[in-house]
Every structure is written in C-alpha cells, then in structure tokens.
PDB file of C-alpha atoms in Angstrom:
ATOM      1  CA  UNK A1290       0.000   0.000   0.000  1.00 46.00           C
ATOM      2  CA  UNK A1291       1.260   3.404  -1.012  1.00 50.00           C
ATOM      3  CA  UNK A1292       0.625   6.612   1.011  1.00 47.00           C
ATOM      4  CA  UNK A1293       0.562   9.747  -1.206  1.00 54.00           C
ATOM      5  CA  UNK A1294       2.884  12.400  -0.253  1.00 45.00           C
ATOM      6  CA  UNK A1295       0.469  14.490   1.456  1.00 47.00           C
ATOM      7  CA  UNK A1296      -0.495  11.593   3.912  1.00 47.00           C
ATOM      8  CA  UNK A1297       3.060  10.980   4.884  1.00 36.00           C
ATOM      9  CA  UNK A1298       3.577  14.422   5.413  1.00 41.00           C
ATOM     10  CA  UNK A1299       0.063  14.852   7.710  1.00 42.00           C
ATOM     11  CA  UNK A1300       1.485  11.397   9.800  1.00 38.00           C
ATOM     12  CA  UNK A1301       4.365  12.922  10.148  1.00 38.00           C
ATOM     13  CA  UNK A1302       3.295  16.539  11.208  1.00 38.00           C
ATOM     14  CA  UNK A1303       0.632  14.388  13.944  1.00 37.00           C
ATOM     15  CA  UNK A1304       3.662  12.789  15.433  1.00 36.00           C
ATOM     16  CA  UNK A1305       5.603  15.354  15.780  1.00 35.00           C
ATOM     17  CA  UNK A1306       2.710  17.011  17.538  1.00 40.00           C
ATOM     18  CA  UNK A1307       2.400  14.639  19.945  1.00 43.00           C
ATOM     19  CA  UNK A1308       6.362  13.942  20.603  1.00 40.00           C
ATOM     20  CA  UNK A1309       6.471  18.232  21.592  1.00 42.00           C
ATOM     21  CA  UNK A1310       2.749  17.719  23.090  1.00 45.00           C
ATOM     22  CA  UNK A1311       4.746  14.925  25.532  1.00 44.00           C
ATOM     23  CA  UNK A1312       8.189  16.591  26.068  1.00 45.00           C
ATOM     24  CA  UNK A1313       5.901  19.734  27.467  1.00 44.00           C
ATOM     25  CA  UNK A1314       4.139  18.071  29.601  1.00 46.00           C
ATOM     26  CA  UNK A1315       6.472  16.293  31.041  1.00 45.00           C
ATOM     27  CA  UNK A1316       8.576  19.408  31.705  1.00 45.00           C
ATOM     28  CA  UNK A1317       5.652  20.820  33.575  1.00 48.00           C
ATOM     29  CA  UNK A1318       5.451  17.671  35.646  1.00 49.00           C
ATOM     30  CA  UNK A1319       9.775  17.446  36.183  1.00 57.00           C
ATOM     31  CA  UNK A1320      10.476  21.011  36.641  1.00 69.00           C
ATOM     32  CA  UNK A1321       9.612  22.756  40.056  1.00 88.00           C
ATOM     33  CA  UNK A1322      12.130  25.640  39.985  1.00 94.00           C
ATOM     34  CA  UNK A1323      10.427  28.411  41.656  1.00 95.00           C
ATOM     35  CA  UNK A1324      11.145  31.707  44.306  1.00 96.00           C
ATOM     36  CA  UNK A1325      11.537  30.039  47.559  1.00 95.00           C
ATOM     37  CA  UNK A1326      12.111  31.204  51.431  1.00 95.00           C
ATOM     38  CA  UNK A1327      16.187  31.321  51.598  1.00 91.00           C
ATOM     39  CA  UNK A1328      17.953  32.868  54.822  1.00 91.00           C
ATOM     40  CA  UNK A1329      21.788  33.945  53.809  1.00 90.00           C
ATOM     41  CA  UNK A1330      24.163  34.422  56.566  1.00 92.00           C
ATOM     42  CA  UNK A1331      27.221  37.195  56.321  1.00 90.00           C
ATOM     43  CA  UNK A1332      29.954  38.257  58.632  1.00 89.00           C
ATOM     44  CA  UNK A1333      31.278  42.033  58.545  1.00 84.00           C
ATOM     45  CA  UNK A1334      33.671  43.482  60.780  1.00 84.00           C
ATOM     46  CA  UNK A1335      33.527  40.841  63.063  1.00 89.00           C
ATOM     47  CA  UNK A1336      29.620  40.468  63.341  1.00 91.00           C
ATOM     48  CA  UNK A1337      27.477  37.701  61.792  1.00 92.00           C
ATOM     49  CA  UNK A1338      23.617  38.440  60.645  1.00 89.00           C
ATOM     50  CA  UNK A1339      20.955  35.732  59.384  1.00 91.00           C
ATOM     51  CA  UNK A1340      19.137  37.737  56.887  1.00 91.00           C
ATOM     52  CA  UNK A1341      15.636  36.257  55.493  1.00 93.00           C
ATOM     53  CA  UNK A1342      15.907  37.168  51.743  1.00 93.00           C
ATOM     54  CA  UNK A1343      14.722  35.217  48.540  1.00 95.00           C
ATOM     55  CA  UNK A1344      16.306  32.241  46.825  1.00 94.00           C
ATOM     56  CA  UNK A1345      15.606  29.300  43.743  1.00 94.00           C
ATOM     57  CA  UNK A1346      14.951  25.779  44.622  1.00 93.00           C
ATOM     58  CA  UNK A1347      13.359  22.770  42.955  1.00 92.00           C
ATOM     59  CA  UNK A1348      14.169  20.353  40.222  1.00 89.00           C
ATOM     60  CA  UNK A1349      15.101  20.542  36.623  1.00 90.00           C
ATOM     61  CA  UNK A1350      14.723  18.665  33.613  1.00 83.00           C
ATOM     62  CA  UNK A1351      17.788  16.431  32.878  1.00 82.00           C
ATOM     63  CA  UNK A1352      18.832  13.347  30.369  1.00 79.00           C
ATOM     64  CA  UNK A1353      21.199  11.274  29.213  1.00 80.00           C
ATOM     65  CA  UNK A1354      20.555   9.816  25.413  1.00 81.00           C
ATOM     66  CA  UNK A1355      22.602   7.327  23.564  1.00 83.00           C
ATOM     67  CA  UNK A1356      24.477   8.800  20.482  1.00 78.00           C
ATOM     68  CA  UNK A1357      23.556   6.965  17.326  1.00 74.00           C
ATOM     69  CA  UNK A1358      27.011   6.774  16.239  1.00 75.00           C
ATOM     70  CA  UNK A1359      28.719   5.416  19.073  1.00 75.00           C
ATOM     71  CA  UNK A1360      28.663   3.946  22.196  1.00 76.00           C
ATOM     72  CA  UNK A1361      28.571   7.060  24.415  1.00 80.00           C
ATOM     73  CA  UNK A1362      26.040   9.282  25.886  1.00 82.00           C
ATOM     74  CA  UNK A1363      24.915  12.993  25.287  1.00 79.00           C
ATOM     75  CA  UNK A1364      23.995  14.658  28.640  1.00 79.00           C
ATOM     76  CA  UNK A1365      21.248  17.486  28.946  1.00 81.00           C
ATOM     77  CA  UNK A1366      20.487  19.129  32.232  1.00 85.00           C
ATOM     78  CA  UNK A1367      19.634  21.958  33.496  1.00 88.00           C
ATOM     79  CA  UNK A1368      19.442  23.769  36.977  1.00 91.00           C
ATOM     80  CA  UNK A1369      17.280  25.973  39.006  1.00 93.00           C
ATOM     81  CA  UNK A1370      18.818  29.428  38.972  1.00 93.00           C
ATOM     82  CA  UNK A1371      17.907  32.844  39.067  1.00 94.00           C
ATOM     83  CA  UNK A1372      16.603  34.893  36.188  1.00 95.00           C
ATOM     84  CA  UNK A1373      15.914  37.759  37.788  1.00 96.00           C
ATOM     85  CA  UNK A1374      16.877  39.729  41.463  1.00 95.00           C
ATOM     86  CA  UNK A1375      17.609  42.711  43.287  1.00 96.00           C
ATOM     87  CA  UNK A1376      20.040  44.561  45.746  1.00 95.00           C
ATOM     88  CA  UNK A1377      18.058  45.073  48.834  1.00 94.00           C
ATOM     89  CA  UNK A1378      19.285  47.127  52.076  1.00 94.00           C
ATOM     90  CA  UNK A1379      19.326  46.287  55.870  1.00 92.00           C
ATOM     91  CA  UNK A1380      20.304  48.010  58.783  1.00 92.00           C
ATOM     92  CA  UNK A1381      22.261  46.474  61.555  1.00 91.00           C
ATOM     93  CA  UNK A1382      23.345  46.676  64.607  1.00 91.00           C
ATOM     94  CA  UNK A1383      27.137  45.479  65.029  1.00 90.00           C
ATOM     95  CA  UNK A1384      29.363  46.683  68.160  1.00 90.00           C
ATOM     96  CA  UNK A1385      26.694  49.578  69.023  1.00 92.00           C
ATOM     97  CA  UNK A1386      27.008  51.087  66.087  1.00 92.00           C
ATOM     98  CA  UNK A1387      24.406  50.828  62.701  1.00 93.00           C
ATOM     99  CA  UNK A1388      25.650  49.484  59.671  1.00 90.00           C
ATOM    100  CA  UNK A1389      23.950  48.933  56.370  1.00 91.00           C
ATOM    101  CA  UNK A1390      24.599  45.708  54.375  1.00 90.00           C
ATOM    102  CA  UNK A1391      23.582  45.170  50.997  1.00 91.00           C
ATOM    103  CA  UNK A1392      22.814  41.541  49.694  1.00 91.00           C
ATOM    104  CA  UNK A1393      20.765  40.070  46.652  1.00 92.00           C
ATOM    105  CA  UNK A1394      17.303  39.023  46.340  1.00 94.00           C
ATOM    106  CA  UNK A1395      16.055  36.624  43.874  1.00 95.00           C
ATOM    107  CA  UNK A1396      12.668  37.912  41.918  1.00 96.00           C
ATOM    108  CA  UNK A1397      12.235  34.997  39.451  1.00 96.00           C
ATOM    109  CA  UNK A1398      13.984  31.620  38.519  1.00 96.00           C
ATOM    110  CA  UNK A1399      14.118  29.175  35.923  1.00 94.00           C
ATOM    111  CA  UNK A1400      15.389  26.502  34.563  1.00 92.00           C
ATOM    112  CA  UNK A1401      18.642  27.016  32.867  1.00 90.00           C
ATOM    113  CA  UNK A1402      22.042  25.067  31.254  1.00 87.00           C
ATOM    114  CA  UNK A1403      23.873  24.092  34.074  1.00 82.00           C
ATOM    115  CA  UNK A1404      27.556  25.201  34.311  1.00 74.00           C
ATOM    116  CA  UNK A1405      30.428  24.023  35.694  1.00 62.00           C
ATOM    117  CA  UNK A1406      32.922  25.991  37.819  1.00 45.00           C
TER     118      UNK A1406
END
C-alpha cells in the first residue's frame, strides 16, 4: 500500500505534535524551579547576621541519550537558577554602632544550562 505524499507528510506533522505535546508536559510535571524562602548568613567586621531574603529551589529537567554513532552518551540538564533579582538594604546593629549591608534578592527563577565551575 502506497501513502501519497500528502499523507506521509500529515502522519508525520501528527507525530511530531504529539512527541512536543509529551516533552511539554512532562517538563511541567519534572520542573519545580520556583522563588523560595532562603535565609543567607554574612559576617562584617567581626559580626554575623541571618538575613531572610529570597532564593531558587526545585528540580530541573535532565537526560542522558545514547548517540547513534557510538557507544557514548549525550547529557542534557539543566538547573534551578535565578533569572531575575535585586540589591536590597538592611540596617544592623554590630558593636553599638548601625551598619547597612547590601545583599541580593532573587525575583524569578528558571530553569537554565547548568555550568560548571
């Protein structure tokens, strides 16, 4: 049985549909990176703060797919990481005397290429 060239192409365009249809949804399902509750402690002049600030958590999206011309593997992954953030202010007391520190907030995250170093 032949399929004319407008039928393969109509197969073809459904399955692709579905393979991007799948690979979305399973991203939603996988991928969890979102603004979280973070505390970040610093030390200046000899005094140490806990400050309650912003951070990225959650999971990523990551494989590990055979090559088709050799034995190996190609990894994909990604991390949680921020996209966006700010420089926020807070005054302190250290010694007596007020100090303001400056540290980073995050605003949004997202899943990004991972990198080493």
């Amino acid at each position: 049985m032949l399929l004319s060239y407008s039928k393969v192409i109509t197969v073809f365009g459904l399955l692709l549909f579905i393979a991007i249809t799948a690979q979305s949804k399973q991203r939603r399902i996988f991928s969890d990176c979102v603004v979280r509750d973070g505390r970040l402690i610093m030390q200046r002049d000899g005094c140490k703060f806990t400050i309650k600030t912003k951070a990225c958590g959650g999971g990523c999206l990551s494989s590990a797919k055979p090559f088709s011309h050799t034995t190996g593997f190609a990894s994909s992954c990604s991390c949680c990481a921020p996209i966006a953030s700010i420089i926020k202010e807070r005054t302190v007391n250290c010694h007596g005397v007020k100090k303001v520190i400056r540290y980073p907030e995050v605003i949004r995250c997202a899943c990004r290429p991972c990198l080493n170093g």
